[in-house]
JSON list of C-alpha atoms in Angstrom, two decimals:
[
{"chain": "A", "resi": 1, "resn": "MET", "atom": "CA", "xyz": [44.71, -69.69, 135.81]},
{"chain": "A", "resi": 2, "resn": "PHE", "atom": "CA", "xyz": [41.98, -72.29, 135.57]},
{"chain": "A", "resi": 3, "resn": "ARG", "atom": "CA", "xyz": [42.38, -75.52, 137.35]},
{"chain": "A", "resi": 4, "resn": "LYS", "atom": "CA", "xyz": [40.92, -78.68, 136.02]},
{"chain": "A", "resi": 5, "resn": "ALA", "atom": "CA", "xyz": [37.80, -79.69, 138.02]},
{"chain": "A", "resi": 6, "resn": "ASN", "atom": "CA", "xyz": [37.48, -83.09, 139.68]},
{"chain": "A", "resi": 7, "resn": "PRO", "atom": "CA", "xyz": [36.29, -85.23, 136.89]},
{"chain": "A", "resi": 8, "resn": "THR", "atom": "CA", "xyz": [33.07, -86.14, 138.76]},
{"chain": "A", "resi": 9, "resn": "ASP", "atom": "CA", "xyz": [31.98, -82.55, 139.40]},
{"chain": "A", "resi": 10, "resn": "ASP", "atom": "CA", "xyz": [30.02, -81.27, 136.49]},
{"chain": "A", "resi": 11, "resn": "LYS", "atom": "CA", "xyz": [29.08, -78.13, 138.40]},
{"chain": "A", "resi": 12, "resn": "LEU", "atom": "CA", "xyz": [32.65, -77.03, 138.67]},
{"chain": "A", "resi": 13, "resn": "ILE", "atom": "CA", "xyz": [33.24, -77.66, 134.99]},
{"chain": "A", "resi": 14, "resn": "ALA", "atom": "CA", "xyz": [30.19, -75.56, 134.18]},
{"chain": "A", "resi": 15, "resn": "GLN", "atom": "CA", "xyz": [31.39, -72.83, 136.38]},
{"chain": "A", "resi": 16, "resn": "ARG", "atom": "CA", "xyz": [34.86, -72.94, 134.71]},
{"chain": "A", "resi": 17, "resn": "ALA", "atom": "CA", "xyz": [33.08, -72.71, 131.33]},
{"chain": "A", "resi": 18, "resn": "ILE", "atom": "CA", "xyz": [30.92, -69.77, 132.24]},
{"chain": "A", "resi": 19, "resn": "ILE", "atom": "CA", "xyz": [33.68, -67.78, 133.86]},
{"chain": "A", "resi": 20, "resn": "ALA", "atom": "CA", "xyz": [36.16, -68.43, 131.02]},
{"chain": "A", "resi": 21, "resn": "ASP", "atom": "CA", "xyz": [33.39, -67.43, 128.47]},
{"chain": "A", "resi": 22, "resn": "GLU", "atom": "CA", "xyz": [32.55, -64.16, 130.38]},
{"chain": "A", "resi": 23, "resn": "LYS", "atom": "CA", "xyz": [36.29, -63.31, 130.62]},
{"chain": "A", "resi": 24, "resn": "GLY", "atom": "CA", "xyz": [36.92, -64.01, 126.97]},
{"chain": "A", "resi": 25, "resn": "TYR", "atom": "CA", "xyz": [39.07, -67.19, 127.31]},
{"chain": "A", "resi": 26, "resn": "ALA", "atom": "CA", "xyz": [37.33, -68.98, 124.42]},
{"chain": "A", "resi": 27, "resn": "ASP", "atom": "CA", "xyz": [39.75, -71.86, 124.31]},
{"chain": "A", "resi": 28, "resn": "VAL", "atom": "CA", "xyz": [39.21, -72.65, 128.06]},
{"chain": "A", "resi": 29, "resn": "ALA", "atom": "CA", "xyz": [35.46, -72.30, 127.67]},
{"chain": "A", "resi": 30, "resn": "LEU", "atom": "CA", "xyz": [35.30, -74.42, 124.61]},
{"chain": "A", "resi": 31, "resn": "ASP", "atom": "CA", "xyz": [37.22, -77.22, 126.35]},
{"chain": "A", "resi": 32, "resn": "ALA", "atom": "CA", "xyz": [35.00, -77.00, 129.33]},
{"chain": "A", "resi": 33, "resn": "TYR", "atom": "CA", "xyz": [31.75, -76.93, 127.24]},
{"chain": "A", "resi": 34, "resn": "SER", "atom": "CA", "xyz": [33.03, -79.79, 125.28]},
{"chain": "A", "resi": 35, "resn": "GLU", "atom": "CA", "xyz": [33.78, -81.79, 128.36]},
{"chain": "A", "resi": 36, "resn": "LEU", "atom": "CA", "xyz": [30.19, -81.24, 129.66]},
{"chain": "A", "resi": 37, "resn": "ILE", "atom": "CA", "xyz": [28.84, -82.25, 126.18]},
{"chain": "A", "resi": 38, "resn": "ASP", "atom": "CA", "xyz": [30.90, -85.40, 126.26]},
{"chain": "A", "resi": 39, "resn": "ARG", "atom": "CA", "xyz": [29.52, -86.22, 129.75]},
{"chain": "A", "resi": 40, "resn": "LYS", "atom": "CA", "xyz": [25.97, -85.88, 128.34]},
{"chain": "A", "resi": 41, "resn": "VAL", "atom": "CA", "xyz": [24.86, -83.57, 131.17]},
{"chain": "A", "resi": 42, "resn": "PRO", "atom": "CA", "xyz": [21.12, -83.04, 131.44]},
{"chain": "A", "resi": 43, "resn": "TYR", "atom": "CA", "xyz": [21.37, -79.46, 130.22]},
{"chain": "A", "resi": 44, "resn": "SER", "atom": "CA", "xyz": [23.41, -80.29, 127.12]},
{"chain": "A", "resi": 45, "resn": "ASN", "atom": "CA", "xyz": [21.11, -78.20, 124.97]},
{"chain": "A", "resi": 46, "resn": "ILE", "atom": "CA", "xyz": [22.19, -75.02, 126.87]},
{"chain": "A", "resi": 47, "resn": "VAL", "atom": "CA", "xyz": [25.83, -76.04, 126.76]},
{"chain": "A", "resi": 48, "resn": "LEU", "atom": "CA", "xyz": [25.65, -76.70, 123.01]},
{"chain": "A", "resi": 49, "resn": "GLU", "atom": "CA", "xyz": [24.10, -73.24, 122.48]},
{"chain": "A", "resi": 50, "resn": "LYS", "atom": "CA", "xyz": [26.79, -71.63, 124.53]},
{"chain": "A", "resi": 51, "resn": "ARG", "atom": "CA", "xyz": [29.53, -73.40, 122.63]},
{"chain": "A", "resi": 52, "resn": "ALA", "atom": "CA", "xyz": [27.90, -72.55, 119.37]},
{"chain": "A", "resi": 53, "resn": "LYS", "atom": "CA", "xyz": [27.96, -68.87, 120.29]},
{"chain": "A", "resi": 54, "resn": "ILE", "atom": "CA", "xyz": [31.72, -69.14, 120.86]},
{"chain": "A", "resi": 55, "resn": "TYR", "atom": "CA", "xyz": [32.18, -70.74, 117.54]},
{"chain": "A", "resi": 56, "resn": "LEU", "atom": "CA", "xyz": [30.02, -68.01, 115.94]},
{"chain": "A", "resi": 57, "resn": "LYS", "atom": "CA", "xyz": [32.13, -65.28, 117.49]},
{"chain": "A", "resi": 58, "resn": "ASN", "atom": "CA", "xyz": [35.23, -67.06, 116.07]},
{"chain": "A", "resi": 59, "resn": "ASP", "atom": "CA", "xyz": [33.68, -67.19, 112.55]},
{"chain": "A", "resi": 60, "resn": "ASP", "atom": "CA", "xyz": [33.51, -70.97, 112.79]},
{"chain": "A", "resi": 61, "resn": "TYR", "atom": "CA", "xyz": [29.93, -71.26, 111.29]},
{"chain": "A", "resi": 62, "resn": "SER", "atom": "CA", "xyz": [30.18, -74.93, 110.44]},
{"chain": "A", "resi": 63, "resn": "ARG", "atom": "CA", "xyz": [30.74, -76.08, 113.97]},
{"chain": "A", "resi": 64, "resn": "ALA", "atom": "CA", "xyz": [28.28, -73.58, 115.37]},
{"chain": "A", "resi": 65, "resn": "SER", "atom": "CA", "xyz": [25.69, -74.96, 112.97]},
{"chain": "A", "resi": 66, "resn": "LYS", "atom": "CA", "xyz": [26.38, -78.59, 113.93]},
{"chain": "A", "resi": 67, "resn": "ASP", "atom": "CA", "xyz": [26.04, -77.67, 117.63]},
{"chain": "A", "resi": 68, "resn": "MET", "atom": "CA", "xyz": [22.70, -75.95, 117.08]},
{"chain": "A", "resi": 69, "resn": "GLU", "atom": "CA", "xyz": [21.43, -78.94, 115.10]},
{"chain": "A", "resi": 70, "resn": "GLU", "atom": "CA", "xyz": [22.11, -81.06, 118.15]},
{"chain": "A", "resi": 71, "resn": "ALA", "atom": "CA", "xyz": [20.61, -78.45, 120.54]},
{"chain": "A", "resi": 72, "resn": "LYS", "atom": "CA", "xyz": [17.45, -78.33, 118.42]},
{"chain": "A", "resi": 73, "resn": "LYS", "atom": "CA", "xyz": [17.07, -82.17, 118.76]},
{"chain": "A", "resi": 74, "resn": "LEU", "atom": "CA", "xyz": [17.34, -81.91, 122.56]},
{"chain": "A", "resi": 75, "resn": "ASP", "atom": "CA", "xyz": [15.08, -78.86, 122.85]},
{"chain": "A", "resi": 76, "resn": "PRO", "atom": "CA", "xyz": [13.10, -78.14, 119.73]},
{"chain": "A", "resi": 77, "resn": "ASN", "atom": "CA", "xyz": [10.85, -75.48, 121.30]},
{"chain": "A", "resi": 78, "resn": "SER", "atom": "CA", "xyz": [13.56, -73.27, 122.74]},
{"chain": "A", "resi": 79, "resn": "GLN", "atom": "CA", "xyz": [13.26, -69.78, 121.29]},
{"chain": "A", "resi": 80, "resn": "LYS", "atom": "CA", "xyz": [16.87, -68.98, 122.21]},
{"chain": "A", "resi": 81, "resn": "ILE", "atom": "CA", "xyz": [18.17, -71.87, 120.24]},
{"chain": "A", "resi": 82, "resn": "LYS", "atom": "CA", "xyz": [15.89, -71.02, 117.26]},
{"chain": "A", "resi": 83, "resn": "ASN", "atom": "CA", "xyz": [17.26, -67.43, 117.36]},
{"chain": "A", "resi": 84, "resn": "THR", "atom": "CA", "xyz": [20.94, -68.59, 117.52]},
{"chain": "A", "resi": 85, "resn": "SER", "atom": "CA", "xyz": [20.29, -71.01, 114.68]},
{"chain": "A", "resi": 86, "resn": "ILE", "atom": "CA", "xyz": [18.83, -68.13, 112.60]},
{"chain": "A", "resi": 87, "resn": "GLU", "atom": "CA", "xyz": [21.89, -65.91, 113.32]},
{"chain": "A", "resi": 88, "resn": "ILE", "atom": "CA", "xyz": [24.27, -68.69, 112.27]},
{"chain": "A", "resi": 89, "resn": "ASP", "atom": "CA", "xyz": [22.34, -69.54, 109.14]},
{"chain": "A", "resi": 90, "resn": "SER", "atom": "CA", "xyz": [22.29, -65.85, 108.29]},
{"chain": "A", "resi": 91, "resn": "LYS", "atom": "CA", "xyz": [26.12, -65.64, 108.62]},
{"chain": "A", "resi": 92, "resn": "ILE", "atom": "CA", "xyz": [26.57, -68.77, 106.39]},
{"chain": "A", "resi": 93, "resn": "LYS", "atom": "CA", "xyz": [24.16, -67.29, 103.73]},
{"chain": "A", "resi": 94, "resn": "GLU", "atom": "CA", "xyz": [26.06, -63.92, 103.92]},
{"chain": "A", "resi": 95, "resn": "ASN", "atom": "CA", "xyz": [29.37, -65.83, 103.38]},
{"chain": "A", "resi": 96, "resn": "LYS", "atom": "CA", "xyz": [27.94, -67.64, 100.40]},
{"chain": "A", "resi": 97, "resn": "ASN", "atom": "CA", "xyz": [26.73, -64.39, 98.81]},
{"chain": "A", "resi": 98, "resn": "GLU", "atom": "CA", "xyz": [30.07, -62.75, 99.51]},
{"chain": "A", "resi": 99, "resn": "ILE", "atom": "CA", "xyz": [31.89, -65.73, 97.91]},
{"chain": "A", "resi": 100, "resn": "LYS", "atom": "CA", "xyz": [29.62, -65.39, 94.79]},
{"chain": "A", "resi": 101, "resn": "ASN", "atom": "CA", "xyz": [30.26, -61.63, 94.69]},
{"chain": "A", "resi": 102, "resn": "LEU", "atom": "CA", "xyz": [34.05, -62.10, 94.92]},
{"chain": "A", "resi": 103, "resn": "ILE", "atom": "CA", "xyz": [34.02, -64.60, 92.13]},
{"chain": "A", "resi": 104, "resn": "ASP", "atom": "CA", "xyz": [31.71, -62.38, 90.00]},
{"chain": "A", "resi": 105, "resn": "VAL", "atom": "CA", "xyz": [34.07, -59.31, 90.24]},
{"chain": "A", "resi": 106, "resn": "GLY", "atom": "CA", "xyz": [37.06, -61.48, 89.38]},
{"chain": "A", "resi": 107, "resn": "ALA", "atom": "CA", "xyz": [38.63, -61.59, 92.87]},
{"chain": "A", "resi": 108, "resn": "VAL", "atom": "CA", "xyz": [39.96, -65.03, 92.08]},
{"chain": "A", "resi": 109, "resn": "SER", "atom": "CA", "xyz": [42.57, -63.48, 89.72]},
{"chain": "A", "resi": 110, "resn": "HIS", "atom": "CA", "xyz": [44.60, -61.99, 92.65]},
{"chain": "A", "resi": 111, "resn": "ALA", "atom": "CA", "xyz": [45.96, -63.49, 95.88]},
{"chain": "A", "resi": 112, "resn": "LYS", "atom": "CA", "xyz": [43.96, -61.34, 98.31]},
{"chain": "A", "resi": 113, "resn": "GLY", "atom": "CA", "xyz": [40.77, -62.23, 96.60]},
{"chain": "A", "resi": 114, "resn": "LYS", "atom": "CA", "xyz": [41.66, -66.01, 96.67]},
{"chain": "A", "resi": 115, "resn": "LEU", "atom": "CA", "xyz": [42.44, -65.75, 100.42]},
{"chain": "A", "resi": 116, "resn": "ASP", "atom": "CA", "xyz": [39.16, -63.96, 101.13]},
{"chain": "A", "resi": 117, "resn": "ILE", "atom": "CA", "xyz": [37.17, -66.62, 99.29]},
{"chain": "A", "resi": 118, "resn": "ALA", "atom": "CA", "xyz": [39.22, -69.47, 100.99]},
{"chain": "A", "resi": 119, "resn": "ASP", "atom": "CA", "xyz": [38.55, -67.89, 104.38]},
{"chain": "A", "resi": 120, "resn": "ARG", "atom": "CA", "xyz": [34.80, -67.70, 103.91]},
{"chain": "A", "resi": 121, "resn": "LEU", "atom": "CA", "xyz": [34.67, -71.25, 102.60]},
{"chain": "A", "resi": 122, "resn": "ILE", "atom": "CA", "xyz": [36.53, -72.47, 105.63]},
{"chain": "A", "resi": 123, "resn": "GLN", "atom": "CA", "xyz": [34.19, -70.48, 107.97]},
{"chain": "A", "resi": 124, "resn": "ASN", "atom": "CA", "xyz": [31.17, -72.43, 106.26]},
{"chain": "A", "resi": 125, "resn": "GLY", "atom": "CA", "xyz": [33.05, -75.69, 106.65]},
{"chain": "A", "resi": 126, "resn": "ASN", "atom": "CA", "xyz": [33.90, -76.15, 102.88]},
{"chain": "A", "resi": 127, "resn": "PHE", "atom": "CA", "xyz": [37.45, -77.20, 103.47]},
{"chain": "A", "resi": 128, "resn": "HIS", "atom": "CA", "xyz": [38.02, -79.06, 100.29]},
{"chain": "A", "resi": 129, "resn": "GLN", "atom": "CA", "xyz": [36.75, -76.15, 98.11]},
{"chain": "A", "resi": 130, "resn": "ALA", "atom": "CA", "xyz": [39.00, -73.83, 100.09]},
{"chain": "A", "resi": 131, "resn": "ASN", "atom": "CA", "xyz": [41.99, -75.85, 99.13]},
{"chain": "A", "resi": 132, "resn": "ARG", "atom": "CA", "xyz": [41.62, -75.37, 95.42]}
]
């Protein structure tokens, strides 16, 4: 469906990313956004924010947060980047609170509770803790 762009044409890669993102093809969009970031395009701050939004939709808060840290370094005054960062930080905090609540009510004593906790730990990037 989506053809790879000529490796020298950032504009085509950007178009592929945007169209895939709009159509809901997250994997294709993530690949294209990552390719643009690797190429260090002049608008990497925007690309990082767009990729972070996909990670956010996919509950991958750790990667989303890392992208936003990079985007903030490139464009510290962008209100859009600040807003997306706040949204991601809120999701991470929400997960931490939910983990605490699940532990407090004894959810670790049954399989579903353990899976819920592990899933939230993974979303926040705490892979080692999730593996316990």
